[in-house]
Every structure is written in C-alpha cells, then in structure tokens.
mmCIF file with all atom_site columns, C-alpha atoms in Angstrom:
data_model
loop_
_atom_site.group_PDB
_atom_site.id
_atom_site.type_symbol
_atom_site.label_atom_id
_atom_site.label_alt_id
_atom_site.label_comp_id
_atom_site.label_asym_id
_atom_site.label_entity_id
_atom_site.label_seq_id
_atom_site.pdbx_PDB_ins_code
_atom_site.Cartn_x
_atom_site.Cartn_y
_atom_site.Cartn_z
_atom_site.occupancy
_atom_site.B_iso_or_equiv
_atom_site.pdbx_formal_charge
_atom_site.auth_seq_id
_atom_site.auth_comp_id
_atom_site.auth_asym_id
_atom_site.auth_atom_id
_atom_site.pdbx_PDB_model_num
ATOM 1   C CA . MET A 1 1   ? -17.276 -34.034 -11.326 1.00 69.00 ? 1   MET A CA 1
ATOM 2   C CA . ILE A 1 2   ? -17.389 -32.130 -14.383 1.00 76.00 ? 2   ILE A CA 1
ATOM 3   C CA . SER A 1 3   ? -20.634 -30.387 -12.365 1.00 90.00 ? 3   SER A CA 1
ATOM 4   C CA . ILE A 1 4   ? -18.407 -29.241 -9.523  1.00 93.00 ? 4   ILE A CA 1
ATOM 5   C CA . TYR A 1 5   ? -16.261 -27.206 -12.707 1.00 91.00 ? 5   TYR A CA 1
ATOM 6   C CA . ALA A 1 6   ? -19.790 -25.465 -14.227 1.00 90.00 ? 6   ALA A CA 1
ATOM 7   C CA . LEU A 1 7   ? -20.206 -24.488 -10.539 1.00 90.00 ? 7   LEU A CA 1
ATOM 8   C CA . ALA A 1 8   ? -17.266 -22.854 -9.794  1.00 91.00 ? 8   ALA A CA 1
ATOM 9   C CA . ALA A 1 9   ? -16.806 -21.091 -13.269 1.00 89.00 ? 9   ALA A CA 1
ATOM 10  C CA . ARG A 1 10  ? -20.455 -19.190 -12.518 1.00 91.00 ? 10  ARG A CA 1
ATOM 11  C CA . LEU A 1 11  ? -18.652 -18.089 -9.335  1.00 94.00 ? 11  LEU A CA 1
ATOM 12  C CA . ASP A 1 12  ? -16.906 -15.449 -11.602 1.00 94.00 ? 12  ASP A CA 1
ATOM 13  C CA . ARG A 1 13  ? -18.651 -12.416 -10.770 1.00 94.00 ? 13  ARG A CA 1
ATOM 14  C CA . PHE A 1 14  ? -19.429 -13.089 -7.545  1.00 96.00 ? 14  PHE A CA 1
ATOM 15  C CA . GLY A 1 15  ? -15.327 -13.037 -7.628  1.00 97.00 ? 15  GLY A CA 1
ATOM 16  C CA . VAL A 1 16  ? -14.816 -9.914  -8.536  1.00 97.00 ? 16  VAL A CA 1
ATOM 17  C CA . GLY A 1 17  ? -17.423 -8.558  -6.729  1.00 97.00 ? 17  GLY A CA 1
ATOM 18  C CA . ALA A 1 18  ? -15.766 -10.861 -3.808  1.00 98.00 ? 18  ALA A CA 1
ATOM 19  C CA . LEU A 1 19  ? -12.113 -8.742  -4.914  1.00 98.00 ? 19  LEU A CA 1
ATOM 20  C CA . ARG A 1 20  ? -13.066 -5.141  -5.174  1.00 98.00 ? 20  ARG A CA 1
ATOM 21  C CA . PHE A 1 21  ? -15.278 -5.702  -1.655  1.00 98.00 ? 21  PHE A CA 1
ATOM 22  C CA . SER A 1 22  ? -11.830 -7.139  -0.559  1.00 98.00 ? 22  SER A CA 1
ATOM 23  C CA . LEU A 1 23  ? -9.908  -3.950  -2.052  1.00 98.00 ? 23  LEU A CA 1
ATOM 24  C CA . VAL A 1 24  ? -12.084 -1.661  -0.974  1.00 98.00 ? 24  VAL A CA 1
ATOM 25  C CA . VAL A 1 25  ? -11.639 -3.398  2.555   1.00 98.00 ? 25  VAL A CA 1
ATOM 26  C CA . VAL A 1 26  ? -8.166  -3.140  2.986   1.00 98.00 ? 26  VAL A CA 1
ATOM 27  C CA . LEU A 1 27  ? -7.589  -0.111  1.378   1.00 98.00 ? 27  LEU A CA 1
ATOM 28  C CA . PHE A 1 28  ? -9.932  1.797   4.043   1.00 98.00 ? 28  PHE A CA 1
ATOM 29  C CA . TRP A 1 29  ? -8.163  0.150   6.374   1.00 98.00 ? 29  TRP A CA 1
ATOM 30  C CA . ILE A 1 30  ? -4.408  0.645   5.644   1.00 97.00 ? 30  ILE A CA 1
ATOM 31  C CA . GLY A 1 31  ? -5.388  4.253   5.015   1.00 98.00 ? 31  GLY A CA 1
ATOM 32  C CA . GLY A 1 32  ? -6.506  4.907   8.144   1.00 98.00 ? 32  GLY A CA 1
ATOM 33  C CA . LEU A 1 33  ? -3.398  3.164   9.687   1.00 98.00 ? 33  LEU A CA 1
ATOM 34  C CA . LYS A 1 34  ? -1.977  6.125   7.662   1.00 98.00 ? 34  LYS A CA 1
ATOM 35  C CA . PHE A 1 35  ? -3.042  8.350   10.885  1.00 98.00 ? 35  PHE A CA 1
ATOM 36  C CA . ALA A 1 36  ? -1.510  6.086   13.751  1.00 97.00 ? 36  ALA A CA 1
ATOM 37  C CA . ASN A 1 37  ? 1.632   7.440   14.412  1.00 96.00 ? 37  ASN A CA 1
ATOM 38  C CA . TYR A 1 38  ? 3.420   4.193   14.155  1.00 94.00 ? 38  TYR A CA 1
ATOM 39  C CA . GLU A 1 39  ? 2.498   3.153   10.924  1.00 95.00 ? 39  GLU A CA 1
ATOM 40  C CA . ALA A 1 40  ? 3.370   6.459   10.166  1.00 96.00 ? 40  ALA A CA 1
ATOM 41  C CA . ASP A 1 41  ? 6.687   5.745   11.491  1.00 95.00 ? 41  ASP A CA 1
ATOM 42  C CA . GLY A 1 42  ? 7.305   2.354   10.148  1.00 94.00 ? 42  GLY A CA 1
ATOM 43  C CA . ILE A 1 43  ? 6.911   3.262   6.752   1.00 95.00 ? 43  ILE A CA 1
ATOM 44  C CA . VAL A 1 44  ? 9.703   6.104   6.692   1.00 96.00 ? 44  VAL A CA 1
ATOM 45  C CA . PRO A 1 45  ? 12.731  3.963   5.991   1.00 96.00 ? 45  PRO A CA 1
ATOM 46  C CA . LEU A 1 46  ? 10.547  2.857   2.028   1.00 96.00 ? 46  LEU A CA 1
ATOM 47  C CA . VAL A 1 47  ? 9.714   6.704   2.192   1.00 97.00 ? 47  VAL A CA 1
ATOM 48  C CA . ALA A 1 48  ? 12.969  8.151   2.778   1.00 97.00 ? 48  ALA A CA 1
ATOM 49  C CA . ASN A 1 49  ? 14.741  5.962   0.600   1.00 96.00 ? 49  ASN A CA 1
ATOM 50  C CA . SER A 1 50  ? 12.548  6.142   -2.998  1.00 96.00 ? 50  SER A CA 1
ATOM 51  C CA . PRO A 1 51  ? 13.717  8.652   -5.249  1.00 95.00 ? 51  PRO A CA 1
ATOM 52  C CA . LEU A 1 52  ? 10.333  9.317   -6.316  1.00 93.00 ? 52  LEU A CA 1
ATOM 53  C CA . MET A 1 53  ? 9.063   9.914   -2.573  1.00 96.00 ? 53  MET A CA 1
ATOM 54  C CA . GLU A 1 54  ? 12.200  11.240  -0.691  1.00 96.00 ? 54  GLU A CA 1
ATOM 55  C CA . PHE A 1 55  ? 11.126  15.406  -1.108  1.00 97.00 ? 55  PHE A CA 1
ATOM 56  C CA . PHE A 1 56  ? 8.396   14.273  0.902   1.00 97.00 ? 56  PHE A CA 1
ATOM 57  C CA . TYR A 1 57  ? 10.508  14.705  4.522   1.00 98.00 ? 57  TYR A CA 1
ATOM 58  C CA . HIS A 1 58  ? 12.741  17.432  5.466   1.00 97.00 ? 58  HIS A CA 1
ATOM 59  C CA . HIS A 1 59  ? 15.403  14.763  6.739   1.00 96.00 ? 59  HIS A CA 1
ATOM 60  C CA . SER A 1 60  ? 17.724  12.845  4.217   1.00 90.00 ? 60  SER A CA 1
ATOM 61  C CA . ALA A 1 61  ? 17.485  9.023   4.253   1.00 90.00 ? 61  ALA A CA 1
ATOM 62  C CA . PRO A 1 62  ? 20.028  8.105   6.334   1.00 90.00 ? 62  PRO A CA 1
ATOM 63  C CA . GLU A 1 63  ? 19.090  10.182  9.314   1.00 94.00 ? 63  GLU A CA 1
ATOM 64  C CA . TYR A 1 64  ? 15.885  8.503   10.073  1.00 95.00 ? 64  TYR A CA 1
ATOM 65  C CA . ARG A 1 65  ? 17.925  5.166   11.419  1.00 94.00 ? 65  ARG A CA 1
ATOM 66  C CA . GLN A 1 66  ? 18.728  6.716   14.834  1.00 95.00 ? 66  GLN A CA 1
ATOM 67  C CA . HIS A 1 67  ? 15.388  8.168   15.232  1.00 96.00 ? 67  HIS A CA 1
ATOM 68  C CA . MET A 1 68  ? 13.153  4.919   14.187  1.00 93.00 ? 68  MET A CA 1
ATOM 69  C CA . ASN A 1 69  ? 10.475  3.212   16.833  1.00 90.00 ? 69  ASN A CA 1
ATOM 70  C CA . ARG A 1 70  ? 9.176   -0.360  17.265  1.00 88.00 ? 70  ARG A CA 1
ATOM 71  C CA . GLU A 1 71  ? 5.724   -0.793  16.834  1.00 89.00 ? 71  GLU A CA 1
ATOM 72  C CA . GLY A 1 72  ? 4.011   -0.261  20.332  1.00 90.00 ? 72  GLY A CA 1
ATOM 73  C CA . GLU A 1 73  ? 7.362   2.004   21.555  1.00 91.00 ? 73  GLU A CA 1
ATOM 74  C CA . LEU A 1 74  ? 6.891   5.303   22.427  1.00 92.00 ? 74  LEU A CA 1
ATOM 75  C CA . ASN A 1 75  ? 10.044  7.663   22.622  1.00 95.00 ? 75  ASN A CA 1
ATOM 76  C CA . ASP A 1 76  ? 9.439   11.392  22.886  1.00 95.00 ? 76  ASP A CA 1
ATOM 77  C CA . ASP A 1 77  ? 12.919  12.345  21.216  1.00 97.00 ? 77  ASP A CA 1
ATOM 78  C CA . ASN A 1 78  ? 12.174  10.254  18.183  1.00 96.00 ? 78  ASN A CA 1
ATOM 79  C CA . ARG A 1 79  ? 8.616   11.376  18.134  1.00 96.00 ? 79  ARG A CA 1
ATOM 80  C CA . ARG A 1 80  ? 9.452   14.726  17.758  1.00 97.00 ? 80  ARG A CA 1
ATOM 81  C CA . TRP A 1 81  ? 12.338  14.280  15.778  1.00 97.00 ? 81  TRP A CA 1
ATOM 82  C CA . HIS A 1 82  ? 9.700   12.831  13.197  1.00 97.00 ? 82  HIS A CA 1
ATOM 83  C CA . GLU A 1 83  ? 7.446   16.047  13.737  1.00 97.00 ? 83  GLU A CA 1
ATOM 84  C CA . THR A 1 84  ? 9.902   17.705  12.414  1.00 97.00 ? 84  THR A CA 1
ATOM 85  C CA . ASN A 1 85  ? 11.103  15.291  9.321   1.00 98.00 ? 85  ASN A CA 1
ATOM 86  C CA . GLY A 1 86  ? 7.464   16.183  8.777   1.00 98.00 ? 86  GLY A CA 1
ATOM 87  C CA . THR A 1 87  ? 6.759   12.304  8.826   1.00 98.00 ? 87  THR A CA 1
ATOM 88  C CA . TYR A 1 88  ? 3.104   12.227  10.296  1.00 98.00 ? 88  TYR A CA 1
ATOM 89  C CA . GLU A 1 89  ? 1.645   15.161  7.849   1.00 98.00 ? 89  GLU A CA 1
ATOM 90  C CA . PHE A 1 90  ? 3.151   13.127  4.848   1.00 98.00 ? 90  PHE A CA 1
ATOM 91  C CA . SER A 1 91  ? 1.579   9.618   6.185   1.00 98.00 ? 91  SER A CA 1
ATOM 92  C CA . HIS A 1 92  ? -2.322  11.513  7.232   1.00 98.00 ? 92  HIS A CA 1
ATOM 93  C CA . GLY A 1 93  ? -1.969  12.718  3.705   1.00 98.00 ? 93  GLY A CA 1
ATOM 94  C CA . LEU A 1 94  ? -1.015  9.536   2.254   1.00 98.00 ? 94  LEU A CA 1
ATOM 95  C CA . GLY A 1 95  ? -3.663  7.229   4.059   1.00 98.00 ? 95  GLY A CA 1
ATOM 96  C CA . CYS A 1 96  ? -6.529  10.379  2.925   1.00 98.00 ? 96  CYS A CA 1
ATOM 97  C CA . ALA A 1 97  ? -5.286  9.271   -0.575  1.00 98.00 ? 97  ALA A CA 1
ATOM 98  C CA . ILE A 1 98  ? -5.481  5.762   -0.253  1.00 98.00 ? 98  ILE A CA 1
ATOM 99  C CA . ILE A 1 99  ? -8.995  6.069   1.623   1.00 98.00 ? 99  ILE A CA 1
ATOM 100 C CA . LEU A 1 100 ? -10.151 8.230   -1.947  1.00 98.00 ? 100 LEU A CA 1
ATOM 101 C CA . ILE A 1 101 ? -9.255  5.057   -4.086  1.00 98.00 ? 101 ILE A CA 1
ATOM 102 C CA . GLY A 1 102 ? -10.466 3.507   -2.362  1.00 98.00 ? 102 GLY A CA 1
ATOM 103 C CA . CYS A 1 103 ? -13.556 5.526   -1.992  1.00 98.00 ? 103 CYS A CA 1
ATOM 104 C CA . LEU A 1 104 ? -13.666 4.740   -5.600  1.00 98.00 ? 104 LEU A CA 1
ATOM 105 C CA . ILE A 1 105 ? -13.537 1.892   -6.032  1.00 98.00 ? 105 ILE A CA 1
ATOM 106 C CA . ALA A 1 106 ? -16.782 1.436   -4.358  1.00 98.00 ? 106 ALA A CA 1
ATOM 107 C CA . LEU A 1 107 ? -18.488 3.005   -6.326  1.00 98.00 ? 107 LEU A CA 1
ATOM 108 C CA . HIS A 1 108 ? -18.608 0.443   -9.006  1.00 98.00 ? 108 HIS A CA 1
ATOM 109 C CA . PRO A 1 109 ? -22.158 -0.146  -8.820  1.00 97.00 ? 109 PRO A CA 1
ATOM 110 C CA . PHE A 1 110 ? -23.047 4.125   -9.665  1.00 97.00 ? 110 PHE A CA 1
ATOM 111 C CA . ARG A 1 111 ? -19.991 4.931   -11.547 1.00 98.00 ? 111 ARG A CA 1
ATOM 112 C CA . PRO A 1 112 ? -18.161 1.960   -12.980 1.00 98.00 ? 112 PRO A CA 1
ATOM 113 C CA . GLN A 1 113 ? -16.205 4.301   -15.275 1.00 98.00 ? 113 GLN A CA 1
ATOM 114 C CA . VAL A 1 114 ? -14.786 5.998   -11.994 1.00 98.00 ? 114 VAL A CA 1
ATOM 115 C CA . ALA A 1 115 ? -13.813 3.132   -9.974  1.00 98.00 ? 115 ALA A CA 1
ATOM 116 C CA . ALA A 1 116 ? -11.751 1.953   -13.437 1.00 98.00 ? 116 ALA A CA 1
ATOM 117 C CA . ALA A 1 117 ? -10.322 5.080   -12.388 1.00 98.00 ? 117 ALA A CA 1
ATOM 118 C CA . GLY A 1 118 ? -9.760  4.202   -8.818  1.00 98.00 ? 118 GLY A CA 1
ATOM 119 C CA . SER A 1 119 ? -8.340  1.017   -10.070 1.00 98.00 ? 119 SER A CA 1
ATOM 120 C CA . LEU A 1 120 ? -6.137  2.898   -12.022 1.00 98.00 ? 120 LEU A CA 1
ATOM 121 C CA . LEU A 1 121 ? -4.900  4.480   -9.370  1.00 98.00 ? 121 LEU A CA 1
ATOM 122 C CA . LEU A 1 122 ? -4.492  1.188   -7.564  1.00 98.00 ? 122 LEU A CA 1
ATOM 123 C CA . ILE A 1 123 ? -1.978  0.070   -10.237 1.00 98.00 ? 123 ILE A CA 1
ATOM 124 C CA . LEU A 1 124 ? 0.091   3.231   -10.033 1.00 98.00 ? 124 LEU A CA 1
ATOM 125 C CA . MET A 1 125 ? 0.287   3.307   -6.355  1.00 98.00 ? 125 MET A CA 1
ATOM 126 C CA . SER A 1 126 ? 0.858   -0.375  -5.673  1.00 98.00 ? 126 SER A CA 1
ATOM 127 C CA . LEU A 1 127 ? 4.074   -0.666  -8.676  1.00 98.00 ? 127 LEU A CA 1
ATOM 128 C CA . THR A 1 128 ? 5.127   2.828   -6.121  1.00 97.00 ? 128 THR A CA 1
ATOM 129 C CA . THR A 1 129 ? 5.010   -0.140  -3.415  1.00 97.00 ? 129 THR A CA 1
ATOM 130 C CA . LEU A 1 130 ? 6.690   -2.786  -5.195  1.00 97.00 ? 130 LEU A CA 1
ATOM 131 C CA . SER A 1 131 ? 9.555   -0.245  -6.445  1.00 97.00 ? 131 SER A CA 1
ATOM 132 C CA . PHE A 1 132 ? 10.504  0.073   -2.647  1.00 97.00 ? 132 PHE A CA 1
ATOM 133 C CA . LEU A 1 133 ? 12.385  -3.749  -3.108  1.00 96.00 ? 133 LEU A CA 1
ATOM 134 C CA . VAL A 1 134 ? 14.669  -2.175  -5.133  1.00 96.00 ? 134 VAL A CA 1
ATOM 135 C CA . THR A 1 135 ? 15.410  1.700   -3.408  1.00 96.00 ? 135 THR A CA 1
ATOM 136 C CA . THR A 1 136 ? 15.183  0.261   0.202   1.00 95.00 ? 136 THR A CA 1
ATOM 137 C CA . PRO A 1 137 ? 17.603  -1.706  2.265   1.00 94.00 ? 137 PRO A CA 1
ATOM 138 C CA . GLU A 1 138 ? 15.500  -2.836  5.165   1.00 93.00 ? 138 GLU A CA 1
ATOM 139 C CA . ALA A 1 139 ? 13.375  -4.744  2.334   1.00 95.00 ? 139 ALA A CA 1
ATOM 140 C CA . TRP A 1 140 ? 15.899  -7.463  3.048   1.00 95.00 ? 140 TRP A CA 1
ATOM 141 C CA . VAL A 1 141 ? 17.410  -9.351  6.074   1.00 94.00 ? 141 VAL A CA 1
ATOM 142 C CA . PRO A 1 142 ? 20.962  -7.551  6.661   1.00 93.00 ? 142 PRO A CA 1
ATOM 143 C CA . ALA A 1 143 ? 23.847  -9.504  6.900   1.00 93.00 ? 143 ALA A CA 1
ATOM 144 C CA . LEU A 1 144 ? 24.533  -10.149 10.332  1.00 94.00 ? 144 LEU A CA 1
ATOM 145 C CA . GLY A 1 145 ? 25.881  -13.229 10.812  1.00 94.00 ? 145 GLY A CA 1
ATOM 146 C CA . ASP A 1 146 ? 23.591  -15.718 9.590   1.00 93.00 ? 146 ASP A CA 1
ATOM 147 C CA . THR A 1 147 ? 24.139  -16.413 5.064   1.00 93.00 ? 147 THR A CA 1
ATOM 148 C CA . ALA A 1 148 ? 20.327  -15.978 4.220   1.00 95.00 ? 148 ALA A CA 1
ATOM 149 C CA . HIS A 1 149 ? 20.869  -12.796 3.790   1.00 93.00 ? 149 HIS A CA 1
ATOM 150 C CA . GLY A 1 150 ? 20.227  -10.617 0.705   1.00 92.00 ? 150 GLY A CA 1
ATOM 151 C CA . PHE A 1 151 ? 17.753  -11.029 -2.013  1.00 92.00 ? 151 PHE A CA 1
ATOM 152 C CA . PRO A 1 152 ? 15.661  -12.919 -1.811  1.00 94.00 ? 152 PRO A CA 1
ATOM 153 C CA . PHE A 1 153 ? 15.391  -12.634 1.890   1.00 95.00 ? 153 PHE A CA 1
ATOM 154 C CA . LEU A 1 154 ? 12.731  -10.350 2.568   1.00 95.00 ? 154 LEU A CA 1
ATOM 155 C CA . SER A 1 155 ? 12.858  -8.748  5.350   1.00 93.00 ? 155 SER A CA 1
ATOM 156 C CA . VAL A 1 156 ? 9.566   -7.703  7.684   1.00 90.00 ? 156 VAL A CA 1
ATOM 157 C CA . GLY A 1 157 ? 9.099   -4.392  5.255   1.00 91.00 ? 157 GLY A CA 1
ATOM 158 C CA . GLY A 1 158 ? 9.750   -6.581  2.174   1.00 94.00 ? 158 GLY A CA 1
ATOM 159 C CA . ARG A 1 159 ? 7.413   -9.271  3.052   1.00 94.00 ? 159 ARG A CA 1
ATOM 160 C CA . LEU A 1 160 ? 4.281   -6.446  3.741   1.00 91.00 ? 160 LEU A CA 1
ATOM 161 C CA . VAL A 1 161 ? 5.873   -4.555  0.223   1.00 95.00 ? 161 VAL A CA 1
ATOM 162 C CA . VAL A 1 162 ? 5.757   -7.819  -1.815  1.00 96.00 ? 162 VAL A CA 1
ATOM 163 C CA . LYS A 1 163 ? 1.975   -8.474  -0.808  1.00 94.00 ? 163 LYS A CA 1
ATOM 164 C CA . ASP A 1 164 ? 0.954   -5.743  -3.195  1.00 97.00 ? 164 ASP A CA 1
ATOM 165 C CA . ILE A 1 165 ? 2.185   -7.814  -6.349  1.00 98.00 ? 165 ILE A CA 1
ATOM 166 C CA . ILE A 1 166 ? -1.900  -8.991  -5.131  1.00 97.00 ? 166 ILE A CA 1
ATOM 167 C CA . MET A 1 167 ? -3.106  -5.906  -5.194  1.00 97.00 ? 167 MET A CA 1
ATOM 168 C CA . LEU A 1 168 ? -2.042  -4.649  -8.438  1.00 98.00 ? 168 LEU A CA 1
ATOM 169 C CA . GLY A 1 169 ? -3.203  -8.064  -9.788  1.00 98.00 ? 169 GLY A CA 1
ATOM 170 C CA . ALA A 1 170 ? -7.099  -7.331  -7.997  1.00 98.00 ? 170 ALA A CA 1
ATOM 171 C CA . ALA A 1 171 ? -6.608  -3.861  -9.246  1.00 98.00 ? 171 ALA A CA 1
ATOM 172 C CA . ILE A 1 172 ? -5.761  -4.842  -12.713 1.00 98.00 ? 172 ILE A CA 1
ATOM 173 C CA . VAL A 1 173 ? -9.269  -7.219  -12.878 1.00 98.00 ? 173 VAL A CA 1
ATOM 174 C CA . THR A 1 174 ? -11.705 -4.465  -11.176 1.00 98.00 ? 174 THR A CA 1
ATOM 175 C CA . MET A 1 175 ? -10.487 -1.368  -13.734 1.00 98.00 ? 175 MET A CA 1
ATOM 176 C CA . SER A 1 176 ? -11.454 -4.108  -16.611 1.00 98.00 ? 176 SER A CA 1
ATOM 177 C CA . ASP A 1 177 ? -14.585 -5.515  -14.622 1.00 98.00 ? 177 ASP A CA 1
ATOM 178 C CA . SER A 1 178 ? -15.392 -1.819  -14.198 1.00 98.00 ? 178 SER A CA 1
ATOM 179 C CA . ALA A 1 179 ? -14.112 -0.646  -17.251 1.00 98.00 ? 179 ALA A CA 1
ATOM 180 C CA . LYS A 1 180 ? -16.403 -3.161  -19.186 1.00 97.00 ? 180 LYS A CA 1
ATOM 181 C CA . ALA A 1 181 ? -19.234 -2.332  -17.313 1.00 97.00 ? 181 ALA A CA 1
ATOM 182 C CA . TYR A 1 182 ? -19.183 1.207   -17.978 1.00 97.00 ? 182 TYR A CA 1
ATOM 183 C CA . LEU A 1 183 ? -18.981 0.160   -21.762 1.00 96.00 ? 183 LEU A CA 1
ATOM 184 C CA . GLN A 1 184 ? -21.996 -2.074  -21.891 1.00 94.00 ? 184 GLN A CA 1
ATOM 185 C CA . TYR A 1 185 ? -23.796 0.958   -20.248 1.00 87.00 ? 185 TYR A CA 1
ATOM 186 C CA . GLU A 1 186 ? -23.088 3.548   -22.827 1.00 87.00 ? 186 GLU A CA 1
ATOM 187 C CA . SER A 1 187 ? -23.599 1.041   -25.694 1.00 81.00 ? 187 SER A CA 1
#
C-alpha cells in the first residue's frame, strides 16, 4: 500500500504540468469563444452589473434584460442593441486578453518569469469574475414561486462563475511553480 502512495507522491511535477496545460487550453477556448456573438451576449449581465466593468458598455445595467438572446437564438433587434451597447467590441477585447494570459502561462518552459506574471493576471481575472457572484442578480435562482431561490442557490450563470475558484487555485499553483523555476534559473 505504501508503494501506491510513493508513486502518487512522485506525480507532483506531472500534475503541475497538466494543470498548466489545462489552464492554457481553457483560456484559449474561453478567449476564442468571446468572438462568438452568443457568448458576448451571455456575459452582458455580468459586465453591466459590475462596478469594476460597467463603464465598458454604453447602456445602463437594467436595460439589457429586454435585449437578451438565448443561446442559439438570433433576434436582429437584440443584436443591433448589443452593437450599440459595445457588447461585441468589449467581448473581443476580453477574448484577446484571455488568450494573451494563456500565451503567457504557456511560456513557462522558456520564460518562467513571464509565465508567473501570466498566472498573476489570471489570479486577478479570477477574482474579478468571482466578484460577479456579489454584483450580478442573475447569478442566483430568482424568486419565481419555488422555495429554492437566492443564496445559496446558484443559477446557470452563477454555476459558471463559481468554477473560477478552481482557476484561482490553479493560477496560484502555476504562479508559484513558475516563480520557483525562475529563481532556480537565476541562482
């Protein structure tokens, strides 16, 4: 039985590498999706209600509710509203930033100090995303008659946001690992 634990203990380097690779894949994928209109439409409640980000949009927070498209739905009037809101431009910029963070983290084998900075940026991004649980009413199940509503009952959007706790932890591990690699290289 001890040998199983000894084997597991030797997987730490492989695990950190797999964690870093997973972050890069997820960041590239999520960043790339920010160029799809349905994804840009979907983040509007998060951005519009955030005191840190609401200034990116041209229309005030409650106004978006009447212009939301469901995933896969095309409503030309709603699409035009999102164009005037700056929804797509913001989402494209955010996508570029997310992909850049993924690129920085991927540089670990060549420039661990750069990868550490990328992980720090991901920590900041994750904290910003987690703040949406406090600022976005749509993060919680609405009171529509069922007794299961409000805190702690996460809506679909809230369940997507809370997963950033994992990204936060992973970014802390990869930042530390990259910083250690850089310090060993400099010694």
